[in-house]
PDB file of C-alpha atoms in Angstrom:
ATOM      1  CA  MET A   2       3.163  11.841  -8.100  1.00 79.00           C
ATOM      2  CA  ALA A   3       5.343  11.713  -5.020  1.00 95.00           C
ATOM      3  CA  VAL A   4       6.842   8.495  -3.704  1.00 96.00           C
ATOM      4  CA  MET A   5       6.364   7.923   0.020  1.00 98.00           C
ATOM      5  CA  PRO A   6       9.388   6.476   1.799  1.00 97.00           C
ATOM      6  CA  LYS A   7       8.868   3.170   3.581  1.00 97.00           C
ATOM      7  CA  GLU A   8       8.868   4.784   7.040  1.00 96.00           C
ATOM      8  CA  ALA A   9       5.954   7.053   6.002  1.00 97.00           C
ATOM      9  CA  GLN A  10       4.056   4.106   4.527  1.00 98.00           C
ATOM     10  CA  ASP A  11       4.569   2.048   7.686  1.00 98.00           C
ATOM     11  CA  LEU A  12       3.414   4.908   9.896  1.00 97.00           C
ATOM     12  CA  PHE A  13       0.338   5.493   7.708  1.00 98.00           C
ATOM     13  CA  ASN A  14      -0.642   1.840   8.030  1.00 97.00           C
ATOM     14  CA  ASN A  15       0.088   1.653  11.764  1.00 96.00           C
ATOM     15  CA  ALA A  16      -1.193   5.013  13.004  1.00 96.00           C
ATOM     16  CA  LYS A  17      -4.395   4.438  14.939  1.00 90.00           C
ATOM     17  CA  ASN A  18      -6.042   7.532  13.474  1.00 87.00           C
ATOM     18  CA  MET A  19      -5.357  10.326  11.040  1.00 96.00           C
ATOM     19  CA  VAL A  20      -7.075  13.523   9.928  1.00 98.00           C
ATOM     20  CA  LEU A  21      -8.504  13.969   6.438  1.00 98.00           C
ATOM     21  CA  ALA A  22      -8.999  17.585   5.378  1.00 98.00           C
ATOM     22  CA  THR A  23     -11.195  18.664   2.483  1.00 98.00           C
ATOM     23  CA  SER A  24     -12.721  21.968   1.481  1.00 97.00           C
ATOM     24  CA  THR A  25     -15.612  23.384  -0.453  1.00 93.00           C
ATOM     25  CA  PRO A  26     -14.843  25.101  -3.767  1.00 90.00           C
ATOM     26  CA  ASP A  27     -14.966  28.475  -1.971  1.00 92.00           C
ATOM     27  CA  GLY A  28     -12.486  27.306   0.682  1.00 91.00           C
ATOM     28  CA  ALA A  29     -14.620  26.365   3.710  1.00 94.00           C
ATOM     29  CA  PRO A  30     -12.543  23.685   5.464  1.00 96.00           C
ATOM     30  CA  ASN A  31     -13.620  20.330   6.843  1.00 97.00           C
ATOM     31  CA  ALA A  32     -11.304  18.040   8.829  1.00 97.00           C
ATOM     32  CA  ASP A  33     -12.364  14.671  10.212  1.00 96.00           C
ATOM     33  CA  PRO A  34     -10.615  11.836  12.029  1.00 96.00           C
ATOM     34  CA  MET A  35     -10.316   8.612  10.035  1.00 95.00           C
ATOM     35  CA  GLY A  36      -9.212   5.176  11.112  1.00 93.00           C
ATOM     36  CA  MET A  37      -9.829   2.640   8.332  1.00 96.00           C
ATOM     37  CA  LYS A  38      -6.999   3.288   5.901  1.00 97.00           C
ATOM     38  CA  LYS A  39      -4.103   1.590   4.163  1.00 97.00           C
ATOM     39  CA  VAL A  40      -1.273   2.138   1.728  1.00 98.00           C
ATOM     40  CA  LEU A  41      -2.001   0.670  -1.707  1.00 98.00           C
ATOM     41  CA  ASP A  42       1.461   1.389  -3.125  1.00 98.00           C
ATOM     42  CA  ASP A  43       4.237   3.938  -2.567  1.00 97.00           C
ATOM     43  CA  GLU A  44       2.249   6.664  -4.368  1.00 98.00           C
ATOM     44  CA  THR A  45      -1.318   5.807  -3.332  1.00 98.00           C
ATOM     45  CA  VAL A  46      -3.356   5.427  -0.137  1.00 98.00           C
ATOM     46  CA  TYR A  47      -6.930   4.358   0.544  1.00 98.00           C
ATOM     47  CA  ILE A  48      -9.409   5.677   3.124  1.00 98.00           C
ATOM     48  CA  SER A  49     -12.669   3.809   3.655  1.00 98.00           C
ATOM     49  CA  ASP A  50     -15.965   5.709   3.786  1.00 97.00           C
ATOM     50  CA  GLN A  51     -18.457   4.709   6.424  1.00 96.00           C
ATOM     51  CA  PHE A  52     -19.794   8.121   7.402  1.00 94.00           C
ATOM     52  CA  PHE A  53     -18.650  10.703   4.821  1.00 94.00           C
ATOM     53  CA  ASN A  54     -21.234  13.492   4.651  1.00 93.00           C
ATOM     54  CA  LYS A  55     -19.605  16.926   4.340  1.00 94.00           C
ATOM     55  CA  THR A  56     -16.450  15.107   3.260  1.00 96.00           C
ATOM     56  CA  LEU A  57     -18.175  13.451   0.292  1.00 96.00           C
ATOM     57  CA  ALA A  58     -19.891  16.675  -0.766  1.00 95.00           C
ATOM     58  CA  ASN A  59     -16.532  18.436  -0.661  1.00 97.00           C
ATOM     59  CA  LEU A  60     -14.790  15.659  -2.616  1.00 96.00           C
ATOM     60  CA  LYS A  61     -17.403  15.821  -5.377  1.00 94.00           C
ATOM     61  CA  ALA A  62     -16.655  19.525  -5.828  1.00 95.00           C
ATOM     62  CA  ASN A  63     -12.934  19.588  -5.016  1.00 95.00           C
ATOM     63  CA  SER A  64     -10.756  16.476  -5.193  1.00 97.00           C
ATOM     64  CA  LYS A  65      -7.740  18.022  -3.431  1.00 97.00           C
ATOM     65  CA  VAL A  66      -7.144  16.717   0.116  1.00 98.00           C
ATOM     66  CA  ALA A  67      -4.635  16.885   2.945  1.00 98.00           C
ATOM     67  CA  ILE A  68      -4.026  13.917   5.248  1.00 98.00           C
ATOM     68  CA  THR A  69      -2.092  14.269   8.489  1.00 98.00           C
ATOM     69  CA  PHE A  70      -0.918  11.212  10.418  1.00 97.00           C
ATOM     70  CA  TRP A  71       1.469  10.764  13.329  1.00 96.00           C
ATOM     71  CA  GLY A  72       2.941   8.401  15.875  1.00 94.00           C
ATOM     72  CA  ASP A  73       6.048   7.877  17.973  1.00 91.00           C
ATOM     73  CA  GLU A  74       8.039   7.360  14.763  1.00 88.00           C
ATOM     74  CA  GLY A  75       7.215  10.764  13.289  1.00 93.00           C
ATOM     75  CA  ALA A  76       4.490  12.792  11.621  1.00 96.00           C
ATOM     76  CA  TYR A  77       3.616  13.463   7.994  1.00 97.00           C
ATOM     77  CA  GLN A  78       1.149  15.319   5.828  1.00 98.00           C
ATOM     78  CA  ILE A  79       0.074  14.170   2.378  1.00 98.00           C
ATOM     79  CA  HIS A  80      -1.258  16.618  -0.174  1.00 98.00           C
ATOM     80  CA  GLY A  81      -3.116  14.562  -2.729  1.00 98.00           C
ATOM     81  CA  THR A  82      -5.838  14.122  -5.282  1.00 98.00           C
ATOM     82  CA  ALA A  83      -8.748  11.891  -4.284  1.00 98.00           C
ATOM     83  CA  ASN A  84     -10.941   9.676  -6.423  1.00 98.00           C
ATOM     84  CA  TYR A  85     -14.120   8.380  -4.751  1.00 98.00           C
ATOM     85  CA  ILE A  86     -15.092   4.789  -5.501  1.00 98.00           C
ATOM     86  CA  ASN A  87     -18.119   2.764  -4.439  1.00 98.00           C
ATOM     87  CA  GLU A  88     -18.359   0.080  -7.106  1.00 97.00           C
ATOM     88  CA  GLY A  89     -16.192  -2.149  -9.233  1.00 97.00           C
ATOM     89  CA  GLU A  90     -13.659  -4.885  -8.614  1.00 97.00           C
ATOM     90  CA  GLN A  91     -11.151  -2.692  -6.764  1.00 97.00           C
ATOM     91  CA  PHE A  92     -13.851  -1.336  -4.463  1.00 98.00           C
ATOM     92  CA  ASP A  93     -15.219  -4.832  -3.807  1.00 98.00           C
ATOM     93  CA  GLU A  94     -11.748  -5.946  -2.699  1.00 98.00           C
ATOM     94  CA  LEU A  95     -11.223  -2.876  -0.475  1.00 98.00           C
ATOM     95  CA  LYS A  96     -14.729  -3.170   1.007  1.00 97.00           C
ATOM     96  CA  LYS A  97     -14.054  -6.800   1.901  1.00 98.00           C
ATOM     97  CA  TRP A  98     -10.834  -5.715   3.653  1.00 97.00           C
ATOM     98  CA  ALA A  99     -12.523  -2.867   5.580  1.00 97.00           C
ATOM     99  CA  ASP A 100     -15.622  -4.859   6.508  1.00 97.00           C
ATOM    100  CA  GLY A 101     -13.419  -7.727   7.699  1.00 97.00           C
ATOM    101  CA  ASN A 102     -11.490  -5.370   9.969  1.00 95.00           C
ATOM    102  CA  PHE A 103     -14.697  -3.948  11.406  1.00 96.00           C
ATOM    103  CA  ALA A 104     -16.056  -7.459  12.014  1.00 95.00           C
ATOM    104  CA  ALA A 105     -12.823  -8.422  13.800  1.00 96.00           C
ATOM    105  CA  MET A 106     -13.320  -5.420  16.106  1.00 94.00           C
ATOM    106  CA  GLY A 107     -16.923  -6.425  16.760  1.00 95.00           C
ATOM    107  CA  ALA A 108     -18.131  -3.215  15.118  1.00 93.00           C
ATOM    108  CA  PRO A 109     -21.398  -3.449  13.147  1.00 93.00           C
ATOM    109  CA  ILE A 110     -20.074  -1.069  10.469  1.00 94.00           C
ATOM    110  CA  THR A 111     -19.668  -1.571   6.728  1.00 96.00           C
ATOM    111  CA  ALA A 112     -17.944   0.463   4.057  1.00 97.00           C
ATOM    112  CA  LYS A 113     -20.169   2.317   1.615  1.00 97.00           C
ATOM    113  CA  GLY A 114     -17.322   3.698  -0.490  1.00 98.00           C
ATOM    114  CA  GLY A 115     -13.828   5.069  -0.164  1.00 98.00           C
ATOM    115  CA  ILE A 116     -11.214   7.347  -1.637  1.00 98.00           C
ATOM    116  CA  ILE A 117      -8.082   6.434  -3.470  1.00 98.00           C
ATOM    117  CA  VAL A 118      -5.658   9.277  -2.887  1.00 98.00           C
ATOM    118  CA  HIS A 119      -2.737   9.809  -5.232  1.00 98.00           C
ATOM    119  CA  VAL A 120       0.091  11.415  -3.267  1.00 98.00           C
ATOM    120  CA  ASP A 121       1.052  14.694  -4.950  1.00 98.00           C
ATOM    121  CA  GLU A 122       3.410  15.877  -2.186  1.00 98.00           C
ATOM    122  CA  LEU A 123       4.600  14.637   1.213  1.00 98.00           C
ATOM    123  CA  PHE A 124       5.716  16.857   4.098  1.00 98.00           C
ATOM    124  CA  THR A 125       7.141  16.183   7.524  1.00 97.00           C
ATOM    125  CA  CYS A 126       5.106  17.417  10.487  1.00 94.00           C
ATOM    126  CA  LYS A 127       7.525  16.314  13.180  1.00 89.00           C
ATOM    127  CA  PRO A 128       8.349  19.168  15.574  1.00 90.00           C
ATOM    128  CA  GLY A 129      11.721  20.809  15.118  1.00 91.00           C
ATOM    129  CA  PRO A 130      13.631  22.875  12.616  1.00 93.00           C
ATOM    130  CA  ASP A 131      12.464  20.775   9.636  1.00 92.00           C
ATOM    131  CA  ALA A 132       8.742  20.918  10.548  1.00 92.00           C
ATOM    132  CA  GLY A 133       6.742  21.417   7.361  1.00 95.00           C
ATOM    133  CA  ALA A 134       9.616  20.499   5.052  1.00 96.00           C
ATOM    134  CA  LYS A 135       8.681  18.859   1.760  1.00 97.00           C
ATOM    135  CA  ILE A 136      10.195  15.384   1.530  1.00 95.00           C
ATOM    136  CA  ALA A 137       8.581  14.054  -1.634  1.00 93.00           C
TER     137      ALA A 137
END
């Protein structure tokens, strides 16, 4: 596991959107924008599932993901291993959090599941000479 520095955690939590990339076992890519996400700890993030279709099919066959997120403070990419959850105490707590955020936005959306992603590696995506450098 890689430990995300505080600045990467803060940006993950505060970035309006991010991109989650998955692939089929034979390598066909899928990348989708995601918005309902949060850091669980310095090695783990959560992304709520409201509309996963190709994404869920890919995750069932291949748990490796890439997550890119950015803002004025920088840009990062996580390479991680995802575990899909849609039941149990941890999911109930995360669903309550996601559904509460959607309700506060006036959005009639509810979470049907989510992925817990263990951060295997973290890279910088900020433009410049260190773009793509592994930082954790």
